[in-house]
């Protein structure tokens, strides 16, 4: 069964304290792995798409990486405005139109 | 640019009532989706559509119905509301058939009492 697991569930960081969020997946053929940011009371907002192992994408303080079993979202020197829930999703070859979402990591960055 | 617009943002229903959550997008996307999000759970797919006139069930379709008469609109109908349908509902769209980003609305929070 296709599955996505994110860890940790919640993370508190001091401003400037770098860390990584993990997304482990098991799918029957990966078509794409996606990272989204979700603010309270809002819909998820797209951050990155990764397609193959070894691929990396960066945006400001965020960097996403992908291996054959997991993806990491590295946050370098975070600021309070980076506080949000970060969602990981995969699209598998077996389900053309279907995305499988993880439960997310709630990140809180303290000033 | 409006993107994906959902209405209403909040609604309280009594058990057994029915209602429709509206979703419209102005990006001319063919692919549209309805998800529900419950605390501690990932987004679960209710229904999806690959174009006007074509819809299909997702993981959790029971108690819901959809229609897609135009490219822009994808309403979600709740029949005979039950407390288990208390959730936050998100509509999303995508221009891609293959792997691609989803564009989400801001959500509709529904409480069934």
Tab-separated table of C-alpha atoms in Angstrom:
chain	number	residue	atom	x	y	z
A	1	UNK	CA	0.000	0.000	0.000
A	2	UNK	CA	1.249	3.467	-0.909
A	3	UNK	CA	2.088	5.403	2.225
A	4	UNK	CA	3.675	8.679	3.354
A	5	UNK	CA	5.003	9.228	6.887
A	6	UNK	CA	6.279	12.558	8.173
A	7	UNK	CA	8.396	13.175	11.243
A	8	UNK	CA	8.529	14.750	13.665
A	9	UNK	CA	4.867	15.621	14.221
A	10	UNK	CA	5.857	18.907	15.801
A	11	UNK	CA	9.093	20.863	16.065
A	12	UNK	CA	10.011	23.954	18.034
A	13	UNK	CA	13.124	25.860	17.007
A	14	UNK	CA	14.781	29.016	18.155
A	15	UNK	CA	15.231	31.651	15.485
A	16	UNK	CA	18.407	30.804	13.578
A	17	UNK	CA	18.455	27.157	14.704
A	18	UNK	CA	18.639	25.028	11.553
A	19	UNK	CA	16.904	21.649	11.330
A	20	UNK	CA	15.359	19.118	8.949
A	21	UNK	CA	11.921	17.638	8.461
A	22	UNK	CA	11.570	14.085	7.183
A	23	UNK	CA	9.135	12.517	4.735
A	24	UNK	CA	9.401	8.744	4.250
A	25	UNK	CA	7.416	7.119	1.495
A	26	UNK	CA	6.577	3.737	0.055
A	27	UNK	CA	4.958	3.838	-3.354
A	28	UNK	CA	4.757	1.577	-6.355
A	29	UNK	CA	6.672	3.870	-8.661
A	30	UNK	CA	7.231	7.498	-7.741
A	31	UNK	CA	6.013	10.056	-10.249
A	32	UNK	CA	6.686	13.055	-8.040
A	33	UNK	CA	7.156	14.165	-4.432
A	34	UNK	CA	5.723	17.485	-3.327
A	35	UNK	CA	6.238	19.798	-0.375
A	36	UNK	CA	3.543	22.255	0.700
A	37	UNK	CA	3.338	24.865	3.426
A	38	UNK	CA	0.049	25.336	5.267
A	39	UNK	CA	-0.677	28.311	7.504
A	40	UNK	CA	-3.492	28.098	10.095
A	41	UNK	CA	-6.902	28.524	8.490
A	42	UNK	CA	-5.458	28.457	4.972
A	43	UNK	CA	-5.084	25.986	2.162
A	44	UNK	CA	-1.738	24.318	1.428
A	45	UNK	CA	0.665	26.376	-0.670
A	46	UNK	CA	3.033	24.662	-3.070
A	47	UNK	CA	6.766	24.792	-2.329
A	48	UNK	CA	8.655	22.153	-4.336
A	49	UNK	CA	8.361	19.179	-6.649
A	50	UNK	CA	11.075	16.501	-6.739
A	51	UNK	CA	11.028	13.794	-9.379
A	52	UNK	CA	14.053	11.551	-8.916
A	53	UNK	CA	16.575	10.462	-6.300
A	54	UNK	CA	19.431	12.928	-5.918
A	55	UNK	CA	17.364	15.921	-6.951
A	56	UNK	CA	17.487	19.075	-4.806
A	57	UNK	CA	15.451	22.288	-4.881
A	58	UNK	CA	15.970	25.506	-2.930
A	59	UNK	CA	13.854	28.494	-2.075
A	60	UNK	CA	15.084	31.134	0.368
A	61	UNK	CA	15.790	29.295	3.656
A	62	UNK	CA	14.296	26.014	2.476
A	63	UNK	CA	16.016	23.175	0.659
A	64	UNK	CA	14.317	19.932	-0.331
A	65	UNK	CA	16.212	16.735	-1.141
A	66	UNK	CA	15.094	13.323	-2.340
A	67	UNK	CA	16.383	9.759	-1.990
A	68	UNK	CA	14.741	6.515	-3.060
A	69	UNK	CA	12.988	6.165	0.294
A	70	UNK	CA	12.652	9.637	1.785
A	71	UNK	CA	12.778	13.356	1.353
A	72	UNK	CA	14.129	16.007	3.670
A	73	UNK	CA	13.104	19.609	3.992
A	74	UNK	CA	16.084	21.471	5.422
A	75	UNK	CA	15.395	24.816	7.071
A	76	UNK	CA	18.463	27.007	7.447
A	77	UNK	CA	18.475	29.827	10.004
A	78	UNK	CA	14.674	29.869	10.313
A	79	UNK	CA	12.686	32.968	11.168
A	80	UNK	CA	9.364	33.200	13.041
A	81	UNK	CA	7.561	33.681	9.729
A	82	UNK	CA	8.620	30.155	8.757
A	83	UNK	CA	6.236	28.827	11.410
A	84	UNK	CA	3.628	26.675	9.647
A	85	UNK	CA	2.667	23.082	8.983
A	86	UNK	CA	4.726	21.486	6.239
A	87	UNK	CA	3.019	18.765	4.220
A	88	UNK	CA	4.623	16.131	2.047
A	89	UNK	CA	2.735	14.363	-0.742
A	90	UNK	CA	3.589	11.807	-3.398
A	91	UNK	CA	2.028	10.902	-6.672
A	92	UNK	CA	2.444	7.235	-7.527
A	93	UNK	CA	2.494	5.539	-10.895
A	94	UNK	CA	-0.415	3.337	-9.813
A	95	UNK	CA	-2.787	6.268	-9.306
A	96	UNK	CA	-2.576	8.731	-12.132
A	97	UNK	CA	-4.644	11.464	-10.557
A	98	UNK	CA	-4.157	10.697	-6.913
A	99	UNK	CA	-1.848	12.305	-4.409
A	100	UNK	CA	-1.029	10.671	-1.069
A	101	UNK	CA	-0.471	13.163	1.717
A	102	UNK	CA	1.427	12.804	4.970
A	103	UNK	CA	0.014	14.178	8.205
A	104	UNK	CA	2.468	17.064	8.280
A	105	UNK	CA	5.058	18.570	10.618
A	106	UNK	CA	3.955	21.566	12.698
A	107	UNK	CA	6.917	23.927	12.899
A	108	UNK	CA	7.123	26.716	15.440
A	109	UNK	CA	10.049	29.134	15.273
A	110	UNK	CA	10.536	31.232	18.388
A	111	UNK	CA	12.005	34.723	18.271
B	1	UNK	CA	-5.901	36.566	-9.888
B	2	UNK	CA	-8.509	34.715	-7.772
B	3	UNK	CA	-7.207	31.135	-8.258
B	4	UNK	CA	-9.431	28.612	-6.454
B	5	UNK	CA	-12.380	30.080	-4.556
B	6	UNK	CA	-14.429	28.142	-2.033
B	7	UNK	CA	-17.675	29.128	-0.352
B	8	UNK	CA	-18.803	29.164	2.368
B	9	UNK	CA	-15.763	29.459	4.651
B	10	UNK	CA	-17.705	28.280	7.690
B	11	UNK	CA	-20.988	26.416	8.111
B	12	UNK	CA	-22.821	24.647	10.901
B	13	UNK	CA	-25.294	21.960	9.916
B	14	UNK	CA	-27.740	19.880	11.882
B	15	UNK	CA	-27.689	16.107	11.488
B	16	UNK	CA	-29.692	15.121	8.423
B	17	UNK	CA	-29.450	18.469	6.655
B	18	UNK	CA	-27.929	18.766	3.207
B	19	UNK	CA	-25.730	21.413	1.666
B	20	UNK	CA	-23.407	22.177	-1.203
B	21	UNK	CA	-19.834	23.433	-0.913
B	22	UNK	CA	-18.988	25.577	-3.886
B	23	UNK	CA	-15.630	25.590	-5.676
B	24	UNK	CA	-14.665	27.622	-8.703
B	25	UNK	CA	-11.311	28.195	-10.388
B	26	UNK	CA	-10.344	30.773	-12.984
B	27	UNK	CA	-7.136	29.131	-14.231
B	28	UNK	CA	-8.787	26.907	-16.869
B	29	UNK	CA	-7.477	23.786	-15.135
B	30	UNK	CA	-8.905	20.466	-16.244
B	31	UNK	CA	-8.171	18.551	-13.034
B	32	UNK	CA	-10.081	19.338	-9.866
B	33	UNK	CA	-10.189	17.615	-6.482
B	34	UNK	CA	-12.057	17.648	-3.208
B	35	UNK	CA	-10.161	16.729	-0.040
B	36	UNK	CA	-11.084	16.636	3.605
B	37	UNK	CA	-8.601	17.348	6.382
B	38	UNK	CA	-9.108	16.040	9.890
B	39	UNK	CA	-6.806	16.667	12.878
B	40	UNK	CA	-3.842	14.288	12.861
B	41	UNK	CA	-4.796	12.868	9.476
B	42	UNK	CA	-3.443	13.573	6.040
B	43	UNK	CA	-5.603	15.098	3.371
B	44	UNK	CA	-8.031	12.450	2.130
B	45	UNK	CA	-9.383	12.521	-1.412
B	46	UNK	CA	-13.181	12.529	-1.651
B	47	UNK	CA	-13.813	12.970	-5.372
B	48	UNK	CA	-11.890	14.176	-8.370
B	49	UNK	CA	-12.598	15.262	-11.928
B	50	UNK	CA	-10.412	15.189	-15.026
B	51	UNK	CA	-12.637	17.504	-17.022
B	52	UNK	CA	-16.161	18.759	-17.518
B	53	UNK	CA	-18.634	15.910	-17.329
B	54	UNK	CA	-16.140	13.420	-15.855
B	55	UNK	CA	-15.918	12.633	-12.149
B	56	UNK	CA	-14.679	9.698	-10.093
B	57	UNK	CA	-14.535	8.558	-6.494
B	58	UNK	CA	-11.516	9.009	-4.267
B	59	UNK	CA	-10.694	7.300	-0.968
B	60	UNK	CA	-13.647	8.529	1.122
B	61	UNK	CA	-16.646	9.242	-1.154
B	62	UNK	CA	-19.469	7.912	1.032
B	63	UNK	CA	-22.009	10.586	1.941
B	64	UNK	CA	-20.875	12.969	-0.796
B	65	UNK	CA	-21.687	13.686	-4.421
B	66	UNK	CA	-20.111	15.912	-7.056
B	67	UNK	CA	-20.854	17.253	-10.495
B	68	UNK	CA	-18.703	19.002	-13.096
B	69	UNK	CA	-20.833	20.743	-15.691
B	70	UNK	CA	-18.189	23.375	-16.531
B	71	UNK	CA	-14.388	23.556	-16.414
B	72	UNK	CA	-14.597	26.256	-13.725
B	73	UNK	CA	-16.976	24.763	-11.175
B	74	UNK	CA	-16.787	21.613	-9.052
B	75	UNK	CA	-19.411	21.658	-6.286
B	76	UNK	CA	-19.453	19.074	-3.487
B	77	UNK	CA	-22.853	17.975	-2.208
B	78	UNK	CA	-23.351	16.593	1.290
B	79	UNK	CA	-26.534	14.591	1.652
B	80	UNK	CA	-27.968	13.770	5.081
B	81	UNK	CA	-25.125	15.318	7.067
B	82	UNK	CA	-23.599	13.232	9.862
B	83	UNK	CA	-21.205	14.218	12.685
B	84	UNK	CA	-18.476	12.183	10.928
B	85	UNK	CA	-18.551	14.773	8.156
B	86	UNK	CA	-17.338	17.492	10.511
B	87	UNK	CA	-14.079	18.501	8.867
B	88	UNK	CA	-12.252	21.107	6.844
B	89	UNK	CA	-12.830	20.676	3.131
B	90	UNK	CA	-10.364	21.803	0.484
B	91	UNK	CA	-10.905	22.118	-3.212
B	92	UNK	CA	-7.836	21.980	-5.451
B	93	UNK	CA	-7.066	22.176	-9.128
B	94	UNK	CA	-4.186	21.310	-11.423
B	95	UNK	CA	-3.434	21.818	-15.092
B	96	UNK	CA	-1.363	18.645	-15.217
B	97	UNK	CA	-2.236	15.045	-15.915
B	98	UNK	CA	1.177	13.932	-14.746
B	99	UNK	CA	2.931	14.919	-11.543
B	100	UNK	CA	2.359	18.565	-10.817
B	101	UNK	CA	1.482	21.012	-8.125
B	102	UNK	CA	-2.026	21.401	-6.787
B	103	UNK	CA	-3.565	24.833	-6.300
B	104	UNK	CA	-5.736	24.871	-3.201
B	105	UNK	CA	-8.611	27.022	-2.061
B	106	UNK	CA	-8.672	28.426	1.457
B	107	UNK	CA	-10.978	25.740	2.765
B	108	UNK	CA	-14.503	25.373	4.114
B	109	UNK	CA	-14.902	24.453	7.784
B	110	UNK	CA	-18.029	22.379	8.328
B	111	UNK	CA	-19.458	21.376	11.699
B	112	UNK	CA	-22.333	18.898	11.947
B	113	UNK	CA	-24.192	18.935	15.261
